[in-house]
mmCIF file of C-alpha atoms in Angstrom:
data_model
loop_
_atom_site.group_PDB
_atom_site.id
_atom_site.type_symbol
_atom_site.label_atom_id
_atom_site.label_comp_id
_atom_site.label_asym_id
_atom_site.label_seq_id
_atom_site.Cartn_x
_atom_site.Cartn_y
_atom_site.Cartn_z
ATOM 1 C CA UNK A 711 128.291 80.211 77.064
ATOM 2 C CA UNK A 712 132.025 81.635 77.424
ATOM 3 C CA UNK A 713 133.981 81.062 80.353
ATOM 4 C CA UNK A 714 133.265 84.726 81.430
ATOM 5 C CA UNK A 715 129.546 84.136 81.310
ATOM 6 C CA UNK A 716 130.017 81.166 83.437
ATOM 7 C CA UNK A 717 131.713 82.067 85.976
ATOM 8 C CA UNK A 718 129.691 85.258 86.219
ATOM 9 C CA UNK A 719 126.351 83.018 86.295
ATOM 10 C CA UNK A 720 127.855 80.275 89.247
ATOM 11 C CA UNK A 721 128.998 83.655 91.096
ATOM 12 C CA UNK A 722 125.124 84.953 90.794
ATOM 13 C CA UNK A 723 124.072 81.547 91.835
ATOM 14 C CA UNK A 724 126.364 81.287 95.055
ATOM 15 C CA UNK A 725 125.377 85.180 96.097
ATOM 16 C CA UNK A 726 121.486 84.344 95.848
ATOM 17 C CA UNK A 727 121.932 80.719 97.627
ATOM 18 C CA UNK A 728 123.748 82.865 100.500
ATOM 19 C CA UNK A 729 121.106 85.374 100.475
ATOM 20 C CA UNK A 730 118.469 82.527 100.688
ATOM 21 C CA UNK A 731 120.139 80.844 103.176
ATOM 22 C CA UNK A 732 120.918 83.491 105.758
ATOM 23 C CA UNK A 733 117.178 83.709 106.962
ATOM 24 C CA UNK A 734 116.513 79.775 107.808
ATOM 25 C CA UNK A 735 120.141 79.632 109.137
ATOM 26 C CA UNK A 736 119.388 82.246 112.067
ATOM 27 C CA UNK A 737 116.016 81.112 112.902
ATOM 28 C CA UNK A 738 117.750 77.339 112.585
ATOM 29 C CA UNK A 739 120.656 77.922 114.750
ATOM 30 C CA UNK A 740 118.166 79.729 117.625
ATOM 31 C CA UNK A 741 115.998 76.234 117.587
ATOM 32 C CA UNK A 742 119.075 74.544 118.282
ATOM 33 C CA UNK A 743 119.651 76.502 121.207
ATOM 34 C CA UNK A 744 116.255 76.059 122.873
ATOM 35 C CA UNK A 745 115.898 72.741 121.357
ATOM 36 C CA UNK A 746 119.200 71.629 123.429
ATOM 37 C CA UNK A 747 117.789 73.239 126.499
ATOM 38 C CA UNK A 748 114.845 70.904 125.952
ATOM 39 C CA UNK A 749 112.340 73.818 125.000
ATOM 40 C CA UNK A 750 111.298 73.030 121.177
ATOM 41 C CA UNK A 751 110.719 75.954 119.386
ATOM 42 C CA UNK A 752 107.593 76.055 117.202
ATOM 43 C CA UNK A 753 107.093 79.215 117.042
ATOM 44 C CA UNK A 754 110.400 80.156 114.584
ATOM 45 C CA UNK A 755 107.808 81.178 112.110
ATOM 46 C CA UNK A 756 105.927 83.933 114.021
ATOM 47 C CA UNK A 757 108.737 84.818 115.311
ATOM 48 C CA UNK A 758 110.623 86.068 112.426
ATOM 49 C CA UNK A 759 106.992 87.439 111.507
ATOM 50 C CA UNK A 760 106.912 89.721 113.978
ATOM 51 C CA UNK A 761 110.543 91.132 113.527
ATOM 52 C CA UNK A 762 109.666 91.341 110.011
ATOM 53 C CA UNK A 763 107.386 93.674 110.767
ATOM 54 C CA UNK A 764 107.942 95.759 113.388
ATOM 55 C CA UNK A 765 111.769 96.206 111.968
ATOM 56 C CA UNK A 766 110.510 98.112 108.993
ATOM 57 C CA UNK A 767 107.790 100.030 111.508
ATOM 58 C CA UNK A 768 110.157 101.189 113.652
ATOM 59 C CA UNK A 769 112.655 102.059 110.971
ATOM 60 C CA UNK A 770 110.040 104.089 109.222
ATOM 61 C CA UNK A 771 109.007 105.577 112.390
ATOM 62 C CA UNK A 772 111.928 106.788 113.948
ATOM 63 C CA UNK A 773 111.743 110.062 112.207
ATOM 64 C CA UNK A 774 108.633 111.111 113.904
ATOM 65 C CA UNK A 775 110.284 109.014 117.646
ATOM 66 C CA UNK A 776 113.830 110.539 117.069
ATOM 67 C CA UNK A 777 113.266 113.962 115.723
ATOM 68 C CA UNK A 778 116.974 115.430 114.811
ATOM 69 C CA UNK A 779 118.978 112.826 115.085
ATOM 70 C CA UNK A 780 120.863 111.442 112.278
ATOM 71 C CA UNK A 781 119.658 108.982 109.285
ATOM 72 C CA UNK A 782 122.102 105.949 110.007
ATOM 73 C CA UNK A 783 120.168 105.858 112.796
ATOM 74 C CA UNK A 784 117.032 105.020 111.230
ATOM 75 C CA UNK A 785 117.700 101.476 110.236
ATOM 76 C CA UNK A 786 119.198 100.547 114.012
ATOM 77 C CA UNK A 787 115.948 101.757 115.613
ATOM 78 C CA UNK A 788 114.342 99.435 112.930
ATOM 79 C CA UNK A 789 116.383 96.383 114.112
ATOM 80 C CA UNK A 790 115.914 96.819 117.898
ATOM 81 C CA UNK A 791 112.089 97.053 117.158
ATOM 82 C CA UNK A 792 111.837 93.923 115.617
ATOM 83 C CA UNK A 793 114.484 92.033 118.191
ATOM 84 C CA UNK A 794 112.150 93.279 120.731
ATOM 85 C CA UNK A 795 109.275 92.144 119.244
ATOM 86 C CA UNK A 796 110.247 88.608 119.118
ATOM 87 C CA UNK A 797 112.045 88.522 122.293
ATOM 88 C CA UNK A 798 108.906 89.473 123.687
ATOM 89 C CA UNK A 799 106.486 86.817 121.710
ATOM 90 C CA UNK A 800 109.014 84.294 122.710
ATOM 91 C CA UNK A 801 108.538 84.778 126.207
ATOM 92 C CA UNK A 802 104.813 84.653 125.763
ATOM 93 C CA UNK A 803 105.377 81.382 124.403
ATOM 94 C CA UNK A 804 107.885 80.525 127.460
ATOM 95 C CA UNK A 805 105.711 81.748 129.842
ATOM 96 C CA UNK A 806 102.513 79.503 128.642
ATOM 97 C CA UNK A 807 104.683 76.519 128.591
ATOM 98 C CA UNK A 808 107.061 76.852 131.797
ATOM 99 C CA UNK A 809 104.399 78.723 133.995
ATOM 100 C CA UNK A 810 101.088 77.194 132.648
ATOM 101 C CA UNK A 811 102.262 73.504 131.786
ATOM 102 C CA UNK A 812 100.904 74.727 127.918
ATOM 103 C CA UNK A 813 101.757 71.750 125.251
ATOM 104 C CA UNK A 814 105.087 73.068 123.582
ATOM 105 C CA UNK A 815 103.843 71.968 120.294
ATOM 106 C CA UNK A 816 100.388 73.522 120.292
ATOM 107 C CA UNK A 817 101.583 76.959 121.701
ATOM 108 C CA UNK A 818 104.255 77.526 118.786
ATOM 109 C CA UNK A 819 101.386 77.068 116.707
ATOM 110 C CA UNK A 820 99.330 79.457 118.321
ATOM 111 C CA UNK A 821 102.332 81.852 118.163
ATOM 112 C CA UNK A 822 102.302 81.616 114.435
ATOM 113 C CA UNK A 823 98.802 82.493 114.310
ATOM 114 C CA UNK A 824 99.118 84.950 116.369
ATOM 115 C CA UNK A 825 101.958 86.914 114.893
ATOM 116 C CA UNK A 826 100.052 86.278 111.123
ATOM 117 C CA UNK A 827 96.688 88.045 112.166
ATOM 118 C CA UNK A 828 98.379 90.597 114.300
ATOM 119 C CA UNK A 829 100.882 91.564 111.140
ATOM 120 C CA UNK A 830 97.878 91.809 109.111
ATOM 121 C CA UNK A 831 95.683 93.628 111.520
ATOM 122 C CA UNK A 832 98.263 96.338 112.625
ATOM 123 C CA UNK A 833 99.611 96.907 108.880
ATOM 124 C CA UNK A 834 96.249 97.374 107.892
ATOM 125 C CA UNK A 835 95.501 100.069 110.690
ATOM 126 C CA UNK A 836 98.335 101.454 110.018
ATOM 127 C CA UNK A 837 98.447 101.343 106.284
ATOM 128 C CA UNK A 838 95.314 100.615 104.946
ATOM 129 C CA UNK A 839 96.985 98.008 102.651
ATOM 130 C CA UNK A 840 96.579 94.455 103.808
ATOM 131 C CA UNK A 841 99.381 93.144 101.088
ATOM 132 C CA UNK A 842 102.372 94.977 102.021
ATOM 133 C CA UNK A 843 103.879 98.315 103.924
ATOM 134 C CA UNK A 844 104.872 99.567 100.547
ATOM 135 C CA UNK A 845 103.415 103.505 101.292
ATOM 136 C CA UNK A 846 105.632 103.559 104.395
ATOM 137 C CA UNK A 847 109.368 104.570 104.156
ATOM 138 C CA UNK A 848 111.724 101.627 105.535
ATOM 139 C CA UNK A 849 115.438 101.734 105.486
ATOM 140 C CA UNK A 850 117.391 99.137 104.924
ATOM 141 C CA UNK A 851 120.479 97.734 107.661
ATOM 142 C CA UNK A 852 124.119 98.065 105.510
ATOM 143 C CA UNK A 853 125.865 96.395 103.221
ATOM 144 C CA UNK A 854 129.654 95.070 103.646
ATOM 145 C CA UNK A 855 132.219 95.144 101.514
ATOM 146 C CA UNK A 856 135.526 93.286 101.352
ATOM 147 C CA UNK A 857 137.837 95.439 98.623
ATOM 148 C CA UNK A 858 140.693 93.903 96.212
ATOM 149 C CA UNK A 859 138.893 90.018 95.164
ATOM 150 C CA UNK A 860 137.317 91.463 92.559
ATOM 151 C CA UNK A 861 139.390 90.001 90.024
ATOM 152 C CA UNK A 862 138.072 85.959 91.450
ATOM 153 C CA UNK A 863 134.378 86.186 90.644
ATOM 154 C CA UNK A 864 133.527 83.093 92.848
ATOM 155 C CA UNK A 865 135.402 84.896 96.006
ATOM 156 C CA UNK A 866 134.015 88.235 95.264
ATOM 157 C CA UNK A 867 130.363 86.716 94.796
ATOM 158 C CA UNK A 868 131.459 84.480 98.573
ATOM 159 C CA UNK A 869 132.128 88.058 100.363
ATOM 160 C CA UNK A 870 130.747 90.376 98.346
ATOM 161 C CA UNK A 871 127.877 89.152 96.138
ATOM 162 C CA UNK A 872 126.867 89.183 92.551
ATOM 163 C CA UNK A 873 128.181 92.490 91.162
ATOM 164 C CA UNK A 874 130.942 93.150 94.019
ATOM 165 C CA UNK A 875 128.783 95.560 95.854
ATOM 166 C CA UNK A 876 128.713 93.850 98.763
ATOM 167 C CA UNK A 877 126.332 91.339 100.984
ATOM 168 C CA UNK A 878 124.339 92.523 103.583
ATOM 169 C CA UNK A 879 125.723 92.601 107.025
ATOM 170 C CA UNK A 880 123.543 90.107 108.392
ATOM 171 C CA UNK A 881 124.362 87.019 105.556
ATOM 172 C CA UNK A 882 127.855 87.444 107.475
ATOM 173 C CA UNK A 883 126.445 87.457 111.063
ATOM 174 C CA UNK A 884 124.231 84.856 110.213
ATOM 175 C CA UNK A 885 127.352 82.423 109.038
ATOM 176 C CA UNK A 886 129.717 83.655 112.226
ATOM 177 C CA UNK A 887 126.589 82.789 114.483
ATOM 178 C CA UNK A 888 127.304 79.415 113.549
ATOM 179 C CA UNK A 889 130.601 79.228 115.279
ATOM 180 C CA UNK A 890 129.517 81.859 118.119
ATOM 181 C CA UNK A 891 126.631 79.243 118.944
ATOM 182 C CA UNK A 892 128.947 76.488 118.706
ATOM 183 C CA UNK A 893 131.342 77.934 121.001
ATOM 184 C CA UNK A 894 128.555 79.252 123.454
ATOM 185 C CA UNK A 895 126.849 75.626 123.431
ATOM 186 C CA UNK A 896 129.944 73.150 123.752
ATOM 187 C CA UNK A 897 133.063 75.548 125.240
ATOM 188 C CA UNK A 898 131.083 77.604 128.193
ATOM 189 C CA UNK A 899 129.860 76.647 131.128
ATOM 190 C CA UNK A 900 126.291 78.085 130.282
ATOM 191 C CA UNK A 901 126.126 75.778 127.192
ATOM 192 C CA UNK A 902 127.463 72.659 129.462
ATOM 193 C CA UNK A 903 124.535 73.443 131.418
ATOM 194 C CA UNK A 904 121.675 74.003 128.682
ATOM 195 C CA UNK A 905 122.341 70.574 127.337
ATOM 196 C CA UNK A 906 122.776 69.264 131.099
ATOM 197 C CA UNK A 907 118.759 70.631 131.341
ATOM 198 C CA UNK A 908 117.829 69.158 127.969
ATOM 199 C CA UNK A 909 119.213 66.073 128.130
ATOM 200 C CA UNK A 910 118.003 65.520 131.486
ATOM 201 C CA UNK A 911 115.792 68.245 133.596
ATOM 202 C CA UNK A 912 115.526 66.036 136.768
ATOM 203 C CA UNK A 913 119.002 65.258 137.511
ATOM 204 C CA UNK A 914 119.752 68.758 136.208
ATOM 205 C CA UNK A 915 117.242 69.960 138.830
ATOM 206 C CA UNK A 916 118.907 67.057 141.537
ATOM 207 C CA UNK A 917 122.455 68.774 140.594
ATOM 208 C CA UNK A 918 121.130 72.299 141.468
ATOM 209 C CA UNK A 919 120.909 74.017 138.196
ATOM 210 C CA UNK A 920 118.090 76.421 138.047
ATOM 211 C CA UNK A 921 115.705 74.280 135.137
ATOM 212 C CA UNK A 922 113.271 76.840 134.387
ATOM 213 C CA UNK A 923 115.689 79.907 134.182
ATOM 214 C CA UNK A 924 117.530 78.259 132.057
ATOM 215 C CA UNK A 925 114.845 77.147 129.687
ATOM 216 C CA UNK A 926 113.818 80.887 129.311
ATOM 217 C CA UNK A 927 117.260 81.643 128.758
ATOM 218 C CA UNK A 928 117.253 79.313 126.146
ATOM 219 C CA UNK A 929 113.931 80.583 124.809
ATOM 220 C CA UNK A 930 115.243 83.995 124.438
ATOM 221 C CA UNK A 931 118.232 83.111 122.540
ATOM 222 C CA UNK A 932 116.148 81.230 120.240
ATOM 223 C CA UNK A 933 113.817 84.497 119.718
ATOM 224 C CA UNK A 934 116.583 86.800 119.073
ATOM 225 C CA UNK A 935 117.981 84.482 116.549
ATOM 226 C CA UNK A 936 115.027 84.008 114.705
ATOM 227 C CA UNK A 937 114.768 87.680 114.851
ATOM 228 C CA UNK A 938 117.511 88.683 112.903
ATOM 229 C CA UNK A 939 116.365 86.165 110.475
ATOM 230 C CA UNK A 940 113.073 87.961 110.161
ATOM 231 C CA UNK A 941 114.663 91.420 110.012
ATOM 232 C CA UNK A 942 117.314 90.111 107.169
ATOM 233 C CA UNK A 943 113.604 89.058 105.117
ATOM 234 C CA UNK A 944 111.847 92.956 105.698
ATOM 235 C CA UNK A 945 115.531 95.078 105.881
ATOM 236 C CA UNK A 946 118.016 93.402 103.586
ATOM 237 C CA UNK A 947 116.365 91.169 101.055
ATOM 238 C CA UNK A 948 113.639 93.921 101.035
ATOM 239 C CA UNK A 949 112.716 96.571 102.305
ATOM 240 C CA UNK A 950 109.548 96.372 103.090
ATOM 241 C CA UNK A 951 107.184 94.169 104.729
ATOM 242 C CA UNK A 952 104.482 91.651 103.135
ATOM 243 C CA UNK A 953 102.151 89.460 104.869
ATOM 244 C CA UNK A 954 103.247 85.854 105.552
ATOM 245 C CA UNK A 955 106.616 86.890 103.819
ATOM 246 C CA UNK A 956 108.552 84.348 106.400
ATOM 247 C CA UNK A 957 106.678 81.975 103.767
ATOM 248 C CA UNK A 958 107.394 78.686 106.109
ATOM 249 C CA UNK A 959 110.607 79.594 106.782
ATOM 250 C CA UNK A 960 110.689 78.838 110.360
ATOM 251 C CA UNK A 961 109.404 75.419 110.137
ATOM 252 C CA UNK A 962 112.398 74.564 107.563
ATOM 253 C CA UNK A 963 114.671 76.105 110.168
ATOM 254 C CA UNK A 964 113.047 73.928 112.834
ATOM 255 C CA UNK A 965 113.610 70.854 110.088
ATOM 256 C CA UNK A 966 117.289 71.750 109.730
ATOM 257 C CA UNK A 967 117.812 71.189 113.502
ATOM 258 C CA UNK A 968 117.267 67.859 113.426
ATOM 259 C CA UNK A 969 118.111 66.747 110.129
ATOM 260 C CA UNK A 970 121.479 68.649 110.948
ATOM 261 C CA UNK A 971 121.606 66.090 113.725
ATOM 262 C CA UNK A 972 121.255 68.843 116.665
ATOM 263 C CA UNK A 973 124.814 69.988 115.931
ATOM 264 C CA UNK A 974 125.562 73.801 114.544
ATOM 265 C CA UNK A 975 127.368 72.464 111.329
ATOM 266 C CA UNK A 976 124.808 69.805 110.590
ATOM 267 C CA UNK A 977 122.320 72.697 111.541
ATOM 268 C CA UNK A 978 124.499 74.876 109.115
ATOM 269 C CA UNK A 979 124.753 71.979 106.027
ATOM 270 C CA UNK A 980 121.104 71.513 106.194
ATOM 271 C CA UNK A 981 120.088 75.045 106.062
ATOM 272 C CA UNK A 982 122.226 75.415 102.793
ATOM 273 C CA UNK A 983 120.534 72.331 101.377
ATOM 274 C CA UNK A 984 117.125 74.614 101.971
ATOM 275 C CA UNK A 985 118.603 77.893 100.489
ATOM 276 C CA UNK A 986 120.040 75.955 97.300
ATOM 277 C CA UNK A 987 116.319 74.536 97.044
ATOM 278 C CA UNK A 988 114.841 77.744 97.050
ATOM 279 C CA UNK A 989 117.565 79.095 94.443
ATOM 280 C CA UNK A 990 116.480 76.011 92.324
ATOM 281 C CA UNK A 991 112.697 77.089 92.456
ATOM 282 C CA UNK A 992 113.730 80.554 91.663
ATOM 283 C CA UNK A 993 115.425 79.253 88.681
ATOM 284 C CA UNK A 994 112.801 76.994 87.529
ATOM 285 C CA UNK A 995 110.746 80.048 88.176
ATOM 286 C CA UNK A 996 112.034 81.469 85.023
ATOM 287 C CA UNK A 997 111.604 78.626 83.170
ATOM 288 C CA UNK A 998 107.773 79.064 82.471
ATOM 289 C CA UNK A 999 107.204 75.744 85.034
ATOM 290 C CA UNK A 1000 104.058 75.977 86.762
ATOM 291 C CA UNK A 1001 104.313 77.639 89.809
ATOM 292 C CA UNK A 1002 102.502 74.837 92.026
ATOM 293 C CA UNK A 1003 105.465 72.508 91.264
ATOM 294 C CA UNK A 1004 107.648 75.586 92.014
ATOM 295 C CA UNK A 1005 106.552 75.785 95.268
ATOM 296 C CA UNK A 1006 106.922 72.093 95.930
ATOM 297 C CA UNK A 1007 110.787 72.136 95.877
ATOM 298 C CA UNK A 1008 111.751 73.590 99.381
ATOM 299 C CA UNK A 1009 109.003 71.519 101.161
ATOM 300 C CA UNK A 1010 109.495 68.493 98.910
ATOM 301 C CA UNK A 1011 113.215 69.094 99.933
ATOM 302 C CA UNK A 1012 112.571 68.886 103.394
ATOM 303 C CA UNK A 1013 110.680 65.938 103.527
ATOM 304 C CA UNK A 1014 113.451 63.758 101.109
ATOM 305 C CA UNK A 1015 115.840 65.239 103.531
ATOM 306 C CA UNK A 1016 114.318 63.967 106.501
ATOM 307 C CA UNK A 1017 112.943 60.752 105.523
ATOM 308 C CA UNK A 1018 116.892 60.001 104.141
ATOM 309 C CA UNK A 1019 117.501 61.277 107.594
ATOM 310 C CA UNK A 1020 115.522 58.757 109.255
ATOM 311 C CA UNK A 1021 116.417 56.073 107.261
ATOM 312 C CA UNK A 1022 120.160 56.309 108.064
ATOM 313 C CA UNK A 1023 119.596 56.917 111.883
ATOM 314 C CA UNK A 1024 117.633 53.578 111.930
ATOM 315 C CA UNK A 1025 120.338 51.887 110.040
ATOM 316 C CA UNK A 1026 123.268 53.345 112.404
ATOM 317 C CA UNK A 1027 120.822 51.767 115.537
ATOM 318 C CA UNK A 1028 120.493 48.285 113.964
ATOM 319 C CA UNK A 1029 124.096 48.295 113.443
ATOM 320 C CA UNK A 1030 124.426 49.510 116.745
ATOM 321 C CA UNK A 1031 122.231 47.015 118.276
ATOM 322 C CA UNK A 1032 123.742 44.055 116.305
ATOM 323 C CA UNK A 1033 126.881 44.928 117.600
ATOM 324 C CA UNK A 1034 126.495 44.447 121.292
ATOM 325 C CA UNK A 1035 124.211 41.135 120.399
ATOM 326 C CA UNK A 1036 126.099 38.474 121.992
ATOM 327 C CA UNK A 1037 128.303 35.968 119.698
#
């Protein structure tokens, strides 16, 4: 393979681990919000579900909403649909835990059964296909592009993909949300006081801060966020909706919190170790592998990750512990 070739093939590699990154980053970085709050977010995977969907239904329905107005448009309506949508299921799943005492852990799953059979059900109503929303026109969000690094194919595939024409404007909100979050969680007083509840609720509650606001708050961040991660899947890296096309997405994202150590750049390192496993099973894809051990690699990934995880955390506490034994 010439140099060309190469550098053209590691440029197509880096644009498609971006692309496969940018989903499990957002819904990630939201379950580090609500996670820090002391709210743990099981529910990343029905949420970007539902924005999924109802992005490309309200982007194909605007026409017929919006009469007259003009086609940019389109794709906007598309993208508050599906923000609302899982704004709203995440305060269903906020208000069964903070107002009904409901089991964190057993509501999130109930939210991601929810949001698969309600997908299903309303794209088949609406469709009469239960596989996908192909017979429905969807428009797509936009594509940025930064001019005059073409001539660097590793740069141009870093801000502009493989083939220069650009990467979808949510791959670079997902990466800036990294630092927003960051900021937001460790520089403003609002962050200071989301950790303050999850580190401690009772002496947050002692101290005056209002515990339950914030832990909706919290909640709501972590639904938008997952949001645009679902809306990148049905409006960017398609255009078009299939069912269960989050394809346990949100429950790597909620991995990469805490094997990224509950900090945005560990949250940010681990969710590129996901995307480069899911660029690997794409590329084994092609090989003629069987798919079964295809599909392995991103959850395989996850649970090396973790367990390596683990072991190191144990190993930092013994060291820890051996340290303050008297000599």
């Amino acid at each position: 393979m010439s140099g060309d070739a190469l550098g053209l093939f590691a440029a197509g590699l880096l644009a498609a681990w971006l692309r496969a990154t940018a989903p499990v980053l957002f819904a990630a970085l939201g379950g580090l919000v609500s996670e820090r709050a002391g709210v743990i977010n099981v529910g990343l995977e029905g949420l970007m579900l539902v924005a999924a969907f109802f992005g490309v239904l309200g982007s194909a329905f605007a026409p017929e909403w919006l009469p007259g107005v003009a086609a940019w448009i389109y794709p906007l309506v598309g993208a508050a649909s599906g923000l609302l949508a899982a704004l709203a299921l995440a305060m269903v799943l906020a208000v069964f835990h903070l107002e009904f005492g409901a089991d964190l852990i057993v509501a999130g799953i109930g939210i991601n059964l929810l949001a698969a059979g309600l997908t299903v059900f309303a794209m088949v109503t609406l469709t009469g296909d239960k596989g996908s929303t192909a017979g429905l026109t969807s428009h797509a969000l936009p594509t940025l592009h930064v001019p005059g690094i073409a001539r660097w194919p590793l740069l141009d595939a870093l801000f502009n993909g493989d083939g220069g024409r650009g990467h979808h404007v949510l791959i670079y909100l997902a990466f800036g949300a990294v630092g927003a979050v960051a900021w937001m969680l460790w520089r403003t007083r609002l962050g200071l006081r989301l950790r303050a509840v999850g580190e401690n609720p009772e002496a947050a509650r002692a101290a005056g801060l209002p515990v339950k606001r914030l832990q909706y708050l919290a909640l709501a961040f972590s639904g938008l966020l997952a949001g645009f991660g679902g809306l990148y899947l049905s409006m960017g890296y398609l255009t078009l909706f299939q069912a269960d096309m989050t394809a346990g997405r949100g429950f790597l994202a909620l991995a990469a919190v805490f094997l990224g150590a509950r900090r945005p750049l560990g949250t940010l390192g681990a969710a590129l170790l996901f995307g480069a496993a899911s660029v690997l099973a794409a590329q084994l894809g092609l090989l003629h592998i069987p798919t079964q051990l295809v599909y392995m690699i991103p959850p395989a990934a996850t649970v090396i990750a973790m367990v390596l995880f683990a072991q190191r955390r144990e190993r930092l506490r013994r060291r820890e512990g051996a340290a303050l034994q008297p000599r």
